[in-house]
Coordinates of N, CA and C in Angstrom, one line a residue:
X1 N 10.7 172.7 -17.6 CA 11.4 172.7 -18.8 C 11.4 174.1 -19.4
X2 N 12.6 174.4 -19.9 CA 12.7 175.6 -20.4 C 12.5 175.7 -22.1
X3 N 11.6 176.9 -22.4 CA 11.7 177.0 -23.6 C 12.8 177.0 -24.7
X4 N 12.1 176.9 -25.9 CA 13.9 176.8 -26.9 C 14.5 178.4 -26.8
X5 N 15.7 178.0 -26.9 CA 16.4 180.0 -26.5 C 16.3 180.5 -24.7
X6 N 15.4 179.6 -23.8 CA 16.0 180.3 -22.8 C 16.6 179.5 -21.9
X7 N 17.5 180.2 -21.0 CA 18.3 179.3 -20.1 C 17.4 179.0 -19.3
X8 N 17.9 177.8 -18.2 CA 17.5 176.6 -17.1 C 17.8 177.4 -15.8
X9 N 17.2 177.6 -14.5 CA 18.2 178.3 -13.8 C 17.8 177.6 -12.5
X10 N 17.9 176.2 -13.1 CA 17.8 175.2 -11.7 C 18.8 174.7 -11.2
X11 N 18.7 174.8 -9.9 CA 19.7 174.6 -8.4 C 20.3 173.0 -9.2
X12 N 21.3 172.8 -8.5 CA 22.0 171.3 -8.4 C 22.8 171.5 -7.0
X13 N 22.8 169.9 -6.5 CA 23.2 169.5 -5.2 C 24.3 169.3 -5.2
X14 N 25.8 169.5 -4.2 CA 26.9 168.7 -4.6 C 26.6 167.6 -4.0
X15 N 27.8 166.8 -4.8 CA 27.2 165.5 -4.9 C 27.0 164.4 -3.3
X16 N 27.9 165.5 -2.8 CA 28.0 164.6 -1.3 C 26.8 165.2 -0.2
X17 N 26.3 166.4 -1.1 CA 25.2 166.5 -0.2 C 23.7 165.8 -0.5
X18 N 24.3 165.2 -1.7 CA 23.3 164.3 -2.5 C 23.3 163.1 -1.8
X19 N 24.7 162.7 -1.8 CA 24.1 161.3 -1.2 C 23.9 161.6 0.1
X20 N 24.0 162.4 0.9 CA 23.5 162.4 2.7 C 22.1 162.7 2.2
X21 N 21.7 163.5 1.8 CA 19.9 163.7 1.0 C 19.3 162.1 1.5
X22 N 19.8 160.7 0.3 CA 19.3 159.8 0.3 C 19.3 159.1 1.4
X23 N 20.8 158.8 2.2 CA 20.3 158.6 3.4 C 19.3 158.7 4.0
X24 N 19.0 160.3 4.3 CA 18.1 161.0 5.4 C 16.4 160.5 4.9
X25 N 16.6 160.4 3.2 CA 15.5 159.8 3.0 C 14.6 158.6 2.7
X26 N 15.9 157.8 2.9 CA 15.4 156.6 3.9 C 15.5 156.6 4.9
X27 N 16.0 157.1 5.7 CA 15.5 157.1 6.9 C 14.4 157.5 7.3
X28 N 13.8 158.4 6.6 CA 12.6 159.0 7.0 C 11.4 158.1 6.1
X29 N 11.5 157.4 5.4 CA 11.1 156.4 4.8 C 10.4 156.9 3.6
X30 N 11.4 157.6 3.1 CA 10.6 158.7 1.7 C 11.5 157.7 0.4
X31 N 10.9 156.2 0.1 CA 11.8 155.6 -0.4 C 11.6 155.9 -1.8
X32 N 10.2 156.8 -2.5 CA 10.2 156.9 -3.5 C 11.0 157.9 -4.7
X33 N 11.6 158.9 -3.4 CA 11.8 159.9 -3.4 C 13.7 159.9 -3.3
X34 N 13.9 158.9 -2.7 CA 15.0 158.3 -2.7 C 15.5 157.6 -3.9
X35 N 14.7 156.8 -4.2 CA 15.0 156.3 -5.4 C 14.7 157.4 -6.8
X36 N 14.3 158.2 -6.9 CA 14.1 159.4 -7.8 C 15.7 160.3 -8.0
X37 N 15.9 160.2 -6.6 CA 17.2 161.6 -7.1 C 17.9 160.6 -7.3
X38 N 18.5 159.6 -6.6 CA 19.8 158.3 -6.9 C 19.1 158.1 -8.2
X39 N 18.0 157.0 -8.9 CA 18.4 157.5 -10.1 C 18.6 158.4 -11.2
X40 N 17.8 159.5 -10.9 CA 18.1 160.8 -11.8 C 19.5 161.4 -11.6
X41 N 20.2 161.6 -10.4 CA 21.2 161.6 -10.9 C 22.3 160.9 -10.6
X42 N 22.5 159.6 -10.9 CA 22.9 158.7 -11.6 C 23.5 158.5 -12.9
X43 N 22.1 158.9 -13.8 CA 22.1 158.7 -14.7 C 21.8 160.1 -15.8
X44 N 20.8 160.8 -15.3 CA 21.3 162.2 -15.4 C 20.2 162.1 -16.6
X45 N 19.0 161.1 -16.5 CA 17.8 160.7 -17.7 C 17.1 162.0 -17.3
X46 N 16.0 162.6 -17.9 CA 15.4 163.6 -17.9 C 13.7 163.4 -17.1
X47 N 13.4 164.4 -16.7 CA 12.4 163.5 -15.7 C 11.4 163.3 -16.3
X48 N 11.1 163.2 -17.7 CA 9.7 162.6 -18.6 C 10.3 161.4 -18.3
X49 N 11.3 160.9 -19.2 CA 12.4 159.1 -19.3 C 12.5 158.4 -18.1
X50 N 12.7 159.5 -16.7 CA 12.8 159.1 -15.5 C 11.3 158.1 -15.4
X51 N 10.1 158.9 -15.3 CA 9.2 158.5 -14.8 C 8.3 157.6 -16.1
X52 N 8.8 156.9 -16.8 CA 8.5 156.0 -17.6 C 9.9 154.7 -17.3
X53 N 10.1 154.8 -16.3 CA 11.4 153.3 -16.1 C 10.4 152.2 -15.1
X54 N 10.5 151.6 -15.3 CA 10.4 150.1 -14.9 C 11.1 149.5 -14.3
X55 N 10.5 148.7 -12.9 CA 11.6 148.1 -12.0 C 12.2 147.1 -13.1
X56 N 11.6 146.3 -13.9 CA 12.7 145.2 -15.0 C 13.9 146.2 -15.7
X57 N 13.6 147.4 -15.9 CA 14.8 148.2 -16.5 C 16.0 148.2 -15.9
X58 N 15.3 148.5 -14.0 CA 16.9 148.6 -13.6 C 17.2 147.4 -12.3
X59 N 16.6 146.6 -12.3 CA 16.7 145.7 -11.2 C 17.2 144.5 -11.5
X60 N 18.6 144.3 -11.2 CA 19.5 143.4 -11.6 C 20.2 143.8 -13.0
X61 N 20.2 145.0 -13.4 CA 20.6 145.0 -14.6 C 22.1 146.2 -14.5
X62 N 23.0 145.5 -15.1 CA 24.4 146.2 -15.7 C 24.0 147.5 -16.4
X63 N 23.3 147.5 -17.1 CA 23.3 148.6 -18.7 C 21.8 148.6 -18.4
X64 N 21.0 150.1 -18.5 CA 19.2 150.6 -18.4 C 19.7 150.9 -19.8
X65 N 18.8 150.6 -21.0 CA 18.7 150.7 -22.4 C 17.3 150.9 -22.6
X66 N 17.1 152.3 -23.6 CA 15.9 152.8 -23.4 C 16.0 154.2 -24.7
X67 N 14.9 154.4 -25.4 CA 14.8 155.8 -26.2 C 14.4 156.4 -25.5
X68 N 15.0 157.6 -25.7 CA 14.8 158.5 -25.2 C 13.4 159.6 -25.7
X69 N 12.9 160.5 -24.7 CA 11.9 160.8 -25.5 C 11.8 162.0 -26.3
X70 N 12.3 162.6 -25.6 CA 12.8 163.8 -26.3 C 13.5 164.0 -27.9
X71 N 14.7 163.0 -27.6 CA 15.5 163.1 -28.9 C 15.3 161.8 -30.1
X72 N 14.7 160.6 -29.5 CA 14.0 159.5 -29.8 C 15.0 159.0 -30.1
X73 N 16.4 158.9 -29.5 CA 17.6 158.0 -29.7 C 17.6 156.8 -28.6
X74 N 18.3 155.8 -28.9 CA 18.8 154.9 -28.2 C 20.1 155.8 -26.9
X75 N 19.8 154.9 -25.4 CA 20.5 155.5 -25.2 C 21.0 154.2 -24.0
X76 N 22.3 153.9 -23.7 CA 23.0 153.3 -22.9 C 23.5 153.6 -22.0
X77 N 23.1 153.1 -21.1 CA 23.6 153.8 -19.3 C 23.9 152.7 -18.7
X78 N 25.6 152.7 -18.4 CA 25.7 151.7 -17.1 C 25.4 152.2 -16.3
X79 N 24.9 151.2 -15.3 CA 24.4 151.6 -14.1 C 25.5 151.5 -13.1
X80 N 25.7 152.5 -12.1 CA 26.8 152.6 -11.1 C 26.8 151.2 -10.5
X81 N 27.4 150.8 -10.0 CA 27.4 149.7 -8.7 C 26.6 150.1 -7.2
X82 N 26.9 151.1 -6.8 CA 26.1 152.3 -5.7 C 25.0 152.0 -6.0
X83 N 24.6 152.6 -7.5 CA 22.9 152.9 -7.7 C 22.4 151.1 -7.9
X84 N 23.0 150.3 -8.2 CA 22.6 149.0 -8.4 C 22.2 148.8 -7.0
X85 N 23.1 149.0 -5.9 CA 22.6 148.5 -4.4 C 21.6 149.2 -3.9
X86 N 21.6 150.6 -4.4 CA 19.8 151.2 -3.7 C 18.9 151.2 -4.3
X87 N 18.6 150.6 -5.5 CA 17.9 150.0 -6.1 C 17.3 148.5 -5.8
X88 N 18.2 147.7 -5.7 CA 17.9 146.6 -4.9 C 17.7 146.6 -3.5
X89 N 18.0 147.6 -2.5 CA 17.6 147.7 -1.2 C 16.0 148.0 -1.5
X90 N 15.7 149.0 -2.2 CA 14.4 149.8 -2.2 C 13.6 149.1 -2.6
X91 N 13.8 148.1 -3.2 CA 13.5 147.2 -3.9 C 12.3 146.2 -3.2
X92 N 12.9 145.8 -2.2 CA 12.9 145.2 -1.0 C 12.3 145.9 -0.4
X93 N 12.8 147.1 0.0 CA 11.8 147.7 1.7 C 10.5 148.3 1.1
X94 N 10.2 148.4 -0.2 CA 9.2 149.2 -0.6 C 8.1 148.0 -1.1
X95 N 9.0 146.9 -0.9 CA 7.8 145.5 -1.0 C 7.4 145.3 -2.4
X96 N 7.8 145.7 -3.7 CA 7.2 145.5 -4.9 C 6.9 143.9 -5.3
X97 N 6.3 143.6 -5.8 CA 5.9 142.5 -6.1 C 5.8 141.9 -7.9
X98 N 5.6 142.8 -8.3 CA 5.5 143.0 -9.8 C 6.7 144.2 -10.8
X99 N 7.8 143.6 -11.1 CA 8.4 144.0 -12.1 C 8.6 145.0 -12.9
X100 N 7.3 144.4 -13.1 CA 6.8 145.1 -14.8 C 6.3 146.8 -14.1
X101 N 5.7 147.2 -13.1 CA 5.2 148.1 -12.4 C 6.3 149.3 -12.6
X102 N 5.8 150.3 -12.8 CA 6.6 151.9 -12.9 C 7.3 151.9 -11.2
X103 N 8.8 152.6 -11.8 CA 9.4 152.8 -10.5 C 8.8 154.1 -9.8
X104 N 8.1 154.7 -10.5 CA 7.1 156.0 -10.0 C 6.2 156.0 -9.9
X105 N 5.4 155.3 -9.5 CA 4.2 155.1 -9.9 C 3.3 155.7 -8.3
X106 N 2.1 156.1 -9.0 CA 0.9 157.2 -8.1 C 0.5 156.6 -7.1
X107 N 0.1 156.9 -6.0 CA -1.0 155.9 -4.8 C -1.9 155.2 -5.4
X108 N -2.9 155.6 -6.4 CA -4.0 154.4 -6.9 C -3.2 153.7 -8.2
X109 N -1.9 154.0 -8.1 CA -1.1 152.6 -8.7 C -1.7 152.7 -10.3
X110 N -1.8 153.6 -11.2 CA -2.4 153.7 -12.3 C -1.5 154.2 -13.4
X111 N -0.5 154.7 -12.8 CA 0.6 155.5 -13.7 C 1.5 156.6 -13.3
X112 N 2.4 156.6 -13.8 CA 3.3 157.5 -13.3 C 2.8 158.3 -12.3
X113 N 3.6 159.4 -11.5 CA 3.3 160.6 -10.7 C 3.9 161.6 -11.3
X114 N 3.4 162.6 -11.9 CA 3.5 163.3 -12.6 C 4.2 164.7 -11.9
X115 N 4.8 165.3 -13.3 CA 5.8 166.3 -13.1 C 5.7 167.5 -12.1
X116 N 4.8 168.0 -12.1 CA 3.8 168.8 -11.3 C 4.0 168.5 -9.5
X117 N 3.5 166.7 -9.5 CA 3.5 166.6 -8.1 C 5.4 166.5 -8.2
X118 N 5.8 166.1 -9.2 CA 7.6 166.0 -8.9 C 8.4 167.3 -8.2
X119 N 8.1 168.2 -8.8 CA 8.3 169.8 -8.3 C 8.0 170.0 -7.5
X120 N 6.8 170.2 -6.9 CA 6.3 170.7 -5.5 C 6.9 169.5 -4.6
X121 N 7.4 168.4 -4.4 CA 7.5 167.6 -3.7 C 9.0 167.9 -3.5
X122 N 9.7 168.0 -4.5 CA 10.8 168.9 -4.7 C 11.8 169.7 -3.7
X123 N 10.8 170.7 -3.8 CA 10.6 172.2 -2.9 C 10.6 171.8 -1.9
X124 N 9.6 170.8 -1.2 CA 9.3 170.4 0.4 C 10.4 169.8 1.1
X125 N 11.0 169.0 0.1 CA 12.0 168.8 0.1 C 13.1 169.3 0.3
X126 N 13.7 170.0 -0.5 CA 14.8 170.8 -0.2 C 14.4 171.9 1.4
X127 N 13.3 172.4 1.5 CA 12.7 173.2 2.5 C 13.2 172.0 3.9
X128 N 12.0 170.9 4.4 CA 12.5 170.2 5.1 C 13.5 169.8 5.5
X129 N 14.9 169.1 4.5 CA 16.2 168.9 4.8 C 17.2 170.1 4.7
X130 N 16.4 171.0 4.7 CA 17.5 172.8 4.5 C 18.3 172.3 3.7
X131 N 17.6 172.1 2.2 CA 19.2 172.1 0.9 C 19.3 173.2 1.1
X132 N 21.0 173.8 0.4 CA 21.2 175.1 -0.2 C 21.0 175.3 -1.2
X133 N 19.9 175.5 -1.4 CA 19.5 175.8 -2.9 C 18.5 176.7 -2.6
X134 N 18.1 177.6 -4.0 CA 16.8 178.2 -3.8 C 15.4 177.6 -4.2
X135 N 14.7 177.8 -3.2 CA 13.3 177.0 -3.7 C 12.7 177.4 -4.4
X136 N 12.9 179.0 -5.7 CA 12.7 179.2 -6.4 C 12.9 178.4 -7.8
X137 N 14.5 177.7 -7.9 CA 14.6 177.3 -8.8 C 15.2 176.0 -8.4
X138 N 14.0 175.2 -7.3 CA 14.7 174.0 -7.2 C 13.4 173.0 -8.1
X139 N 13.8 172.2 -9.2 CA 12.6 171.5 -9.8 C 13.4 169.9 -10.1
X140 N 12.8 169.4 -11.2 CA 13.1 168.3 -11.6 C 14.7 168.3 -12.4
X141 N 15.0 169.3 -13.1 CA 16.2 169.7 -13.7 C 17.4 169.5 -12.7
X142 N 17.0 169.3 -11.0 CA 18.3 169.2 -10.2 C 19.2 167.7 -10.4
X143 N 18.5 166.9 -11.1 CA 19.1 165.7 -11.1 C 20.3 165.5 -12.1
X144 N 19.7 166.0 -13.3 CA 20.7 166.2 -14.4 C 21.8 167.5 -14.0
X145 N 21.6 168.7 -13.9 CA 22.4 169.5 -13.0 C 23.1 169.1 -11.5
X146 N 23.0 168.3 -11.1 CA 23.7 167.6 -10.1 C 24.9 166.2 -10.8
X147 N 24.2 165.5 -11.5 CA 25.1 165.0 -12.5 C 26.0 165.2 -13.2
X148 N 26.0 166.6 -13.9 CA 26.8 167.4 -14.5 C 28.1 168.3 -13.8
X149 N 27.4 168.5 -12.6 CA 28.4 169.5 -12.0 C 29.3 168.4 -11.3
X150 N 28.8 167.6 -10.8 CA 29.6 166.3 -10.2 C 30.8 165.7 -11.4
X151 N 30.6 165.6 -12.3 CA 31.6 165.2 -13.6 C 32.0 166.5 -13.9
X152 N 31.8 167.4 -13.8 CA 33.1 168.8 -14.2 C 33.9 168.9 -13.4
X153 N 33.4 168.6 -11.9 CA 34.0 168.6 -11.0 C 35.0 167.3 -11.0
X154 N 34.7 166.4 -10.6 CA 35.6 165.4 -10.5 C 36.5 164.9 -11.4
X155 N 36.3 165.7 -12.6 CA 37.4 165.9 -14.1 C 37.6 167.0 -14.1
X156 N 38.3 167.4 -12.8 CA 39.0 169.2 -13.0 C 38.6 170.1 -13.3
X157 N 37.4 170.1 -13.9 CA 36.7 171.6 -14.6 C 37.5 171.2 -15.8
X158 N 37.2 170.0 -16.5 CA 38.2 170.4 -17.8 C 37.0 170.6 -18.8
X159 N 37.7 171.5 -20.1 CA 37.2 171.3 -21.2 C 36.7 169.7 -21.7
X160 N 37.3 168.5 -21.6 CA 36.7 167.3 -21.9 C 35.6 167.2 -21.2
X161 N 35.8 167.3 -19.9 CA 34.6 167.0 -19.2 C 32.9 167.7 -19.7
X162 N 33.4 168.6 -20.1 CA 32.3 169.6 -20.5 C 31.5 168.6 -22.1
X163 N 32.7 168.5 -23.2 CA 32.6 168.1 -24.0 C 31.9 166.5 -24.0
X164 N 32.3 165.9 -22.9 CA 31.7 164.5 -23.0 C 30.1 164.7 -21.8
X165 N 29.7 165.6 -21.0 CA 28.4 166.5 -20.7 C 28.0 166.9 -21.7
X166 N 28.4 167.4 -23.2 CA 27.3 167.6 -24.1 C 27.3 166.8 -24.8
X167 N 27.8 165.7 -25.0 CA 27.2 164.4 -25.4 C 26.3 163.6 -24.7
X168 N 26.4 164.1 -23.7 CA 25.7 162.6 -23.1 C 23.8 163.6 -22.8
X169 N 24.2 164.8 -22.5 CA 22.9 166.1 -22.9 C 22.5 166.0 -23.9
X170 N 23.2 165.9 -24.7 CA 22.6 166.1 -25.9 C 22.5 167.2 -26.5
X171 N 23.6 168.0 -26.1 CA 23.5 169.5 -26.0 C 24.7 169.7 -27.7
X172 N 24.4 170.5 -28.2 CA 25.1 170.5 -29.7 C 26.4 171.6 -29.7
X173 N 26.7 172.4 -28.7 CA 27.8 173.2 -28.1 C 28.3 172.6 -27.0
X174 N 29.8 172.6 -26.5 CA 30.2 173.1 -25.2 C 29.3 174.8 -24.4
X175 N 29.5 175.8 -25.1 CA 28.3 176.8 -24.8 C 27.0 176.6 -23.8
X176 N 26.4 175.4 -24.7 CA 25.3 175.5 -24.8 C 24.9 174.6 -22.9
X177 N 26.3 173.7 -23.2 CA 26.5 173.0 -21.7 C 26.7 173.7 -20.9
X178 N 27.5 174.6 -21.0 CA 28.3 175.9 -19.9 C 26.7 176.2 -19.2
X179 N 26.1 176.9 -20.0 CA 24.7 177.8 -19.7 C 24.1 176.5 -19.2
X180 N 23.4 175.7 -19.5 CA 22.6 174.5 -18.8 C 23.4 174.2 -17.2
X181 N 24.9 174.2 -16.9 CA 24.7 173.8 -15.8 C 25.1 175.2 -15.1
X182 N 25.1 176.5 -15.6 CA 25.0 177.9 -15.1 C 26.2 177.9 -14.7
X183 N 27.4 177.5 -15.4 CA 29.1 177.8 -15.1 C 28.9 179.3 -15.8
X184 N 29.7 180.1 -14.8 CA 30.0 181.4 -15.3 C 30.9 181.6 -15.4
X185 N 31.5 182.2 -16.3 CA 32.9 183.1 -16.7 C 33.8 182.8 -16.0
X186 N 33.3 183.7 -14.6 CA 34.3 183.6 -13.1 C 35.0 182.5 -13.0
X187 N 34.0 181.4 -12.8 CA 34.3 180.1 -12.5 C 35.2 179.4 -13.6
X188 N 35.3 179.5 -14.9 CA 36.4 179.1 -15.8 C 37.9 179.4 -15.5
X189 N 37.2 180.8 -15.2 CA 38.6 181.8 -14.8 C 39.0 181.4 -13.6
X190 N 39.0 180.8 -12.8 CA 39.2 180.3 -11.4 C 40.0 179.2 -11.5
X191 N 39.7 178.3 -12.7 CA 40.5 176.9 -12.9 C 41.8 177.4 -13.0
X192 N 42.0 178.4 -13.8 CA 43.4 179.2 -14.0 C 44.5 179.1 -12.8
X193 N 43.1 179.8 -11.9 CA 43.9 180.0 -10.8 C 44.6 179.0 -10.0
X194 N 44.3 178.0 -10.6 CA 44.5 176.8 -9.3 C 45.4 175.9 -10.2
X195 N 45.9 176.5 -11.2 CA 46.6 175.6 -11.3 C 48.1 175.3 -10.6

């Protein structure tokens, strides 16, 4: 988490390298881990909100409804159709039996797994499956930054897209969005190009 005033300068996946990620990690049977980036970015929740969900939050469910913790607002997320099915797959292969149980939750089953081990598991991660990213700044922030760049992208690089990314951030500028998902200048100036 970055301090107030300074920028984020964490990696994000495109999106199609995101979802071959999930594949590979179910296949390799890293289903918790799978289920972490599909829903983080998904939904694009922050990884305190992430690791406080509940299989009843999103299993069988249209709409995850939840405050947030940070901003302490109500917040509404349809859930994809996609994320509905690997959720209910994981659901299943990961054997849960109780509901009510954190979708994160530790080996001695006591409470979340915490931010710390989220990051370093992270890193091993991207290292292992050779993401292109740097393992300097690859942390929990990739989920939301993968979310974001996925929607600028697939809404043209438009100015709306940016503007409906700092609504749903919570970010109080377009600016303030630009810098969070580390769009530079260049890259504005490039949309030009293509038109």
């Amino acid at each position: 988490m970055a301090l107030k005033g300074q920028s984020t300068k964490a990696s994000y996946l495109e999106w199609d390298s995101m979802l071959v990620l999930l594949q590979k990690l179910e296949r390799d049977g890293l289903y918790k881990f799978e289920l972490l980036f599909a829903v983080g970015c998904y939904t694009g929740l922050r990884i305190a909100d992430l690791l406080k969900l509940r299989w009843k939050d999103v299993l069988n469910q249209e709409t995850l409804v939840l405050v947030e913790g940070k901003t302490k607002k109500i917040r509404k997320i349809r859930l994809n159709p996609s994320l509905v099915e690997i959720i209910i797959r994981l659901h299943d292969k990961m054997k849960i039996s109780d509901n009510s149980e954190l979708l994160f939750i530790n080996k001695t089953r006591t409470k979340a797994i915490n931010i710390q081990y989220v990051n370093r598991k992270l890193k091993e991660i991207a290292k292992t499956y050779n993401l292109q990213i740097p393992l300097n700044s690859t942390s929990s922030h990739i989920f939301r930054k993968t979310l974001g760049r996925h929607v600028w992208a697939v809404n043209n690089y438009s100015e709306k897209s940016l503007l409906l990314l700092g609504e749903l951030f919570n970010h109080s500028s377009i600016k303030i969005t630009k810098v969070y998902l580390g769009i530079k200048q260049e890259e504005v100036a490039d949309v030009y190009l293509q038109l």
